[in-house]
């Protein structure tokens, strides 16, 4: 019998297109998502766009805004902090188990993931860097021998991809530093040092979270300051007119 090749549906393609634009910053937080405009931009009908937006809303990337319809959901500082605290524990567990269960595979196959990551950084393509990062962590989860690790993190990958984009975008040394940390984690796994692999993995995740949270807070403070200045100007103008 002929094997049926699974192809992404039109809806899946639209979901990925919108997600990529959110991750790259082309669709920033609170940007309006107008179905007709998106349909024209992607060369599809409104139906797959409508279904894609519903899926993105369920994944937390899109939300309803009063009087504006659907918009790109703003990043929530507390949610991201909580998510990365959990991720640090889960990724640490994966690394520790990988050191016990997958030393040989880590030694044989791991260097390819590091090489692919460095090539992605050299390319300068954000999507490629995120894909390589996800592939590396998925590899460690596979080596752990615990399938629940991937199942636990899978629902949060849309948000995690978005945070990765924020961390990697417009960064100079950060992308290379990330792969230096990946290489150190892999070395600990190869030598069977589970405690070291776990600690390095936790530190790696929390360090990335710290960079993002600092950057997001600075952006929010700047936006709040600008909003406050606009309110003052409106108040002064209204007072002078009266």
Short mmCIF file of C-alpha atoms in Angstrom, two decimals:
data_model
loop_
_atom_site.label_atom_id
_atom_site.label_comp_id
_atom_site.label_asym_id
_atom_site.label_seq_id
_atom_site.Cartn_x
_atom_site.Cartn_y
_atom_site.Cartn_z
CA UNK A 1 0.00 0.00 0.00
CA UNK A 2 1.21 3.51 -0.83
CA UNK A 3 2.33 5.59 2.12
CA UNK A 4 0.31 8.81 2.34
CA UNK A 5 2.53 11.81 2.87
CA UNK A 6 1.11 14.25 5.40
CA UNK A 7 1.12 17.83 4.11
CA UNK A 8 0.40 20.97 6.14
CA UNK A 9 -3.17 22.12 5.59
CA UNK A 10 -3.89 25.63 4.37
CA UNK A 11 -4.97 26.57 7.89
CA UNK A 12 -1.67 25.24 9.31
CA UNK A 13 0.26 27.28 6.75
CA UNK A 14 -1.61 30.45 7.70
CA UNK A 15 -1.06 29.71 11.41
CA UNK A 16 2.67 29.35 10.78
CA UNK A 17 2.80 32.50 8.63
CA UNK A 18 1.13 34.63 11.30
CA UNK A 19 3.18 33.04 14.08
CA UNK A 20 6.41 33.75 12.18
CA UNK A 21 5.45 37.40 11.75
CA UNK A 22 4.65 37.69 15.46
CA UNK A 23 7.98 36.09 16.39
CA UNK A 24 9.94 38.31 13.98
CA UNK A 25 8.24 41.45 15.29
CA UNK A 26 6.55 42.27 11.98
CA UNK A 27 3.28 41.88 13.88
CA UNK A 28 4.02 43.54 17.25
CA UNK A 29 1.95 43.32 20.43
CA UNK A 30 -1.52 44.85 20.06
CA UNK A 31 -1.31 44.91 16.26
CA UNK A 32 -4.80 44.48 14.78
CA UNK A 33 -5.42 41.30 12.83
CA UNK A 34 -7.97 42.04 10.12
CA UNK A 35 -9.12 38.91 8.31
CA UNK A 36 -9.59 40.52 4.88
CA UNK A 37 -6.13 42.10 4.97
CA UNK A 38 -4.48 38.87 6.05
CA UNK A 39 -6.35 36.89 3.40
CA UNK A 40 -5.13 39.27 0.70
CA UNK A 41 -1.57 39.25 2.03
CA UNK A 42 -1.40 35.44 2.05
CA UNK A 43 -3.41 34.93 -1.14
CA UNK A 44 -6.09 32.79 0.53
CA UNK A 45 -9.78 33.07 1.31
CA UNK A 46 -11.10 34.39 4.63
CA UNK A 47 -12.05 30.92 5.92
CA UNK A 48 -8.54 29.54 6.59
CA UNK A 49 -7.55 32.89 8.08
CA UNK A 50 -10.55 32.81 10.40
CA UNK A 51 -9.75 29.25 11.52
CA UNK A 52 -6.06 30.12 11.95
CA UNK A 53 -6.89 33.09 14.18
CA UNK A 54 -9.12 30.92 16.35
CA UNK A 55 -6.26 28.44 16.80
CA UNK A 56 -3.83 31.24 17.60
CA UNK A 57 -6.24 32.63 20.16
CA UNK A 58 -6.43 29.23 21.86
CA UNK A 59 -2.61 29.19 21.97
CA UNK A 60 -2.41 32.60 23.61
CA UNK A 61 -0.82 34.48 20.71
CA UNK A 62 -4.00 36.35 19.79
CA UNK A 63 -6.70 37.91 21.95
CA UNK A 64 -9.90 39.93 21.73
CA UNK A 65 -9.53 43.68 22.27
CA UNK A 66 -12.63 45.72 23.04
CA UNK A 67 -13.61 47.78 20.03
CA UNK A 68 -10.67 46.53 17.97
CA UNK A 69 -11.44 42.89 17.23
CA UNK A 70 -8.51 40.48 17.34
CA UNK A 71 -5.01 41.73 18.13
CA UNK A 72 -1.62 40.20 18.80
CA UNK A 73 -1.64 39.37 22.51
CA UNK A 74 0.84 41.41 24.54
CA UNK A 75 3.53 39.43 26.30
CA UNK A 76 2.68 38.98 29.97
CA UNK A 77 5.71 39.40 32.21
CA UNK A 78 4.40 37.25 35.07
CA UNK A 79 3.27 34.45 32.73
CA UNK A 80 6.66 34.31 31.03
CA UNK A 81 8.50 34.35 34.36
CA UNK A 82 6.34 31.49 35.67
CA UNK A 83 6.65 29.55 32.42
CA UNK A 84 10.45 29.73 32.43
CA UNK A 85 10.66 28.71 36.08
CA UNK A 86 8.78 25.53 35.16
CA UNK A 87 10.79 25.08 31.99
CA UNK A 88 14.06 25.31 33.92
CA UNK A 89 12.98 22.40 36.13
CA UNK A 90 11.73 20.29 33.22
CA UNK A 91 14.80 20.93 31.03
CA UNK A 92 17.06 20.23 33.99
CA UNK A 93 15.33 16.90 34.53
CA UNK A 94 15.68 16.06 30.83
CA UNK A 95 19.41 16.77 30.92
CA UNK A 96 19.97 14.73 34.07
CA UNK A 97 18.08 11.71 32.69
CA UNK A 98 19.85 12.07 29.34
CA UNK A 99 23.19 11.77 31.16
CA UNK A 100 21.99 8.48 32.63
CA UNK A 101 20.20 7.03 29.62
CA UNK A 102 21.71 8.51 26.49
CA UNK A 103 25.45 9.11 26.83
CA UNK A 104 26.38 7.13 23.73
CA UNK A 105 23.76 8.74 21.51
CA UNK A 106 24.66 12.16 22.87
CA UNK A 107 28.30 11.59 21.90
CA UNK A 108 27.43 10.22 18.45
CA UNK A 109 24.61 12.54 17.43
CA UNK A 110 24.92 15.60 19.66
CA UNK A 111 27.73 17.41 17.79
CA UNK A 112 25.50 17.60 14.71
CA UNK A 113 22.91 19.60 16.65
CA UNK A 114 25.59 22.00 17.87
CA UNK A 115 26.96 22.40 14.33
CA UNK A 116 23.47 23.01 12.95
CA UNK A 117 22.89 25.64 15.64
CA UNK A 118 26.08 27.51 14.83
CA UNK A 119 25.27 27.42 11.13
CA UNK A 120 21.83 28.85 11.93
CA UNK A 121 23.43 31.69 13.87
CA UNK A 122 25.80 32.43 10.98
CA UNK A 123 22.83 32.55 8.60
CA UNK A 124 21.28 35.37 10.62
CA UNK A 125 17.82 33.89 10.02
CA UNK A 126 15.68 34.09 13.15
CA UNK A 127 13.35 31.22 12.19
CA UNK A 128 16.30 28.94 11.51
CA UNK A 129 17.93 29.77 14.85
CA UNK A 130 14.71 29.05 16.75
CA UNK A 131 14.21 25.79 14.84
CA UNK A 132 17.76 24.67 15.72
CA UNK A 133 17.26 25.59 19.37
CA UNK A 134 14.02 23.63 19.59
CA UNK A 135 15.64 20.64 17.84
CA UNK A 136 18.48 20.57 20.39
CA UNK A 137 16.16 20.60 23.40
CA UNK A 138 13.87 18.03 21.78
CA UNK A 139 16.93 15.80 21.29
CA UNK A 140 17.77 16.00 25.00
CA UNK A 141 14.16 15.22 25.89
CA UNK A 142 14.31 12.17 23.63
CA UNK A 143 17.56 11.03 25.26
CA UNK A 144 15.94 11.32 28.68
CA UNK A 145 13.68 8.37 27.91
CA UNK A 146 10.72 10.17 29.53
CA UNK A 147 8.07 10.95 26.88
CA UNK A 148 6.09 13.10 29.31
CA UNK A 149 8.77 15.79 29.19
CA UNK A 150 7.94 16.69 25.58
CA UNK A 151 4.22 16.36 26.26
CA UNK A 152 4.53 18.75 29.18
CA UNK A 153 6.29 21.47 27.20
CA UNK A 154 4.48 21.04 23.85
CA UNK A 155 1.43 23.25 24.67
CA UNK A 156 3.74 26.14 25.54
CA UNK A 157 5.99 26.07 22.46
CA UNK A 158 4.14 28.94 20.70
CA UNK A 159 4.88 31.23 23.65
CA UNK A 160 8.41 29.85 24.01
CA UNK A 161 9.13 30.44 20.33
CA UNK A 162 7.99 34.02 20.73
CA UNK A 163 10.26 34.57 23.72
CA UNK A 164 13.17 33.00 21.81
CA UNK A 165 12.54 35.48 19.02
CA UNK A 166 12.64 38.38 21.46
CA UNK A 167 15.87 37.11 23.03
CA UNK A 168 17.64 36.45 19.73
CA UNK A 169 16.40 39.43 17.72
CA UNK A 170 18.88 42.30 17.45
CA UNK A 171 21.31 40.46 19.74
CA UNK A 172 25.05 40.47 19.10
CA UNK A 173 26.81 37.81 21.15
CA UNK A 174 23.72 36.22 22.71
CA UNK A 175 23.06 33.65 19.92
CA UNK A 176 26.66 32.38 20.11
CA UNK A 177 26.57 32.35 23.92
CA UNK A 178 23.45 30.18 23.79
CA UNK A 179 25.23 27.57 21.68
CA UNK A 180 28.30 27.67 23.93
CA UNK A 181 25.93 26.81 26.79
CA UNK A 182 24.31 24.06 24.72
CA UNK A 183 27.74 22.58 24.02
CA UNK A 184 28.59 22.60 27.74
CA UNK A 185 25.33 20.83 28.58
CA UNK A 186 26.02 18.23 25.90
CA UNK A 187 29.55 17.63 27.23
CA UNK A 188 28.17 16.97 30.71
CA UNK A 189 25.65 14.50 29.29
CA UNK A 190 28.32 12.71 27.24
CA UNK A 191 30.48 12.23 30.35
CA UNK A 192 27.48 10.98 32.32
CA UNK A 193 27.57 13.83 34.84
CA UNK A 194 23.85 14.15 35.51
CA UNK A 195 24.13 16.69 38.33
CA UNK A 196 26.27 19.04 36.23
CA UNK A 197 24.06 18.61 33.15
CA UNK A 198 20.98 19.44 35.20
CA UNK A 199 22.52 22.54 36.78
CA UNK A 200 23.90 23.83 33.48
CA UNK A 201 20.53 23.30 31.81
CA UNK A 202 18.64 25.12 34.56
CA UNK A 203 21.10 28.01 34.51
CA UNK A 204 20.84 28.19 30.72
CA UNK A 205 17.05 28.51 30.76
CA UNK A 206 16.94 31.01 33.63
CA UNK A 207 19.67 33.14 32.05
CA UNK A 208 17.68 33.41 28.81
CA UNK A 209 14.56 34.26 30.81
CA UNK A 210 16.46 36.97 32.69
CA UNK A 211 17.59 38.60 29.44
CA UNK A 212 14.06 38.59 28.07
CA UNK A 213 12.36 39.80 31.25
CA UNK A 214 14.83 42.69 31.60
CA UNK A 215 14.27 43.69 27.98
CA UNK A 216 10.48 43.41 28.16
CA UNK A 217 10.29 45.39 31.40
CA UNK A 218 12.40 48.16 29.86
CA UNK A 219 10.09 48.26 26.84
CA UNK A 220 7.00 48.39 29.04
CA UNK A 221 8.48 51.16 31.21
CA UNK A 222 9.27 53.15 28.07
CA UNK A 223 5.76 52.66 26.69
CA UNK A 224 4.18 53.58 30.03
CA UNK A 225 6.34 56.72 30.17
CA UNK A 226 5.32 57.74 26.66
CA UNK A 227 1.66 57.09 27.45
CA UNK A 228 1.96 59.22 30.59
CA UNK A 229 3.53 62.09 28.64
CA UNK A 230 0.73 61.94 26.08
CA UNK A 231 -1.88 62.10 28.87
CA UNK A 232 -0.16 65.15 30.38
CA UNK A 233 -0.07 66.90 27.00
CA UNK A 234 -3.79 66.23 26.47
CA UNK A 235 -4.58 67.53 29.94
CA UNK A 236 -2.53 70.69 29.41
CA UNK A 237 -4.12 71.28 26.00
CA UNK A 238 -7.63 70.79 27.36
CA UNK A 239 -6.94 73.16 30.26
CA UNK A 240 -5.55 75.86 27.97
CA UNK A 241 -8.58 75.60 25.68
CA UNK A 242 -10.94 76.18 28.58
#
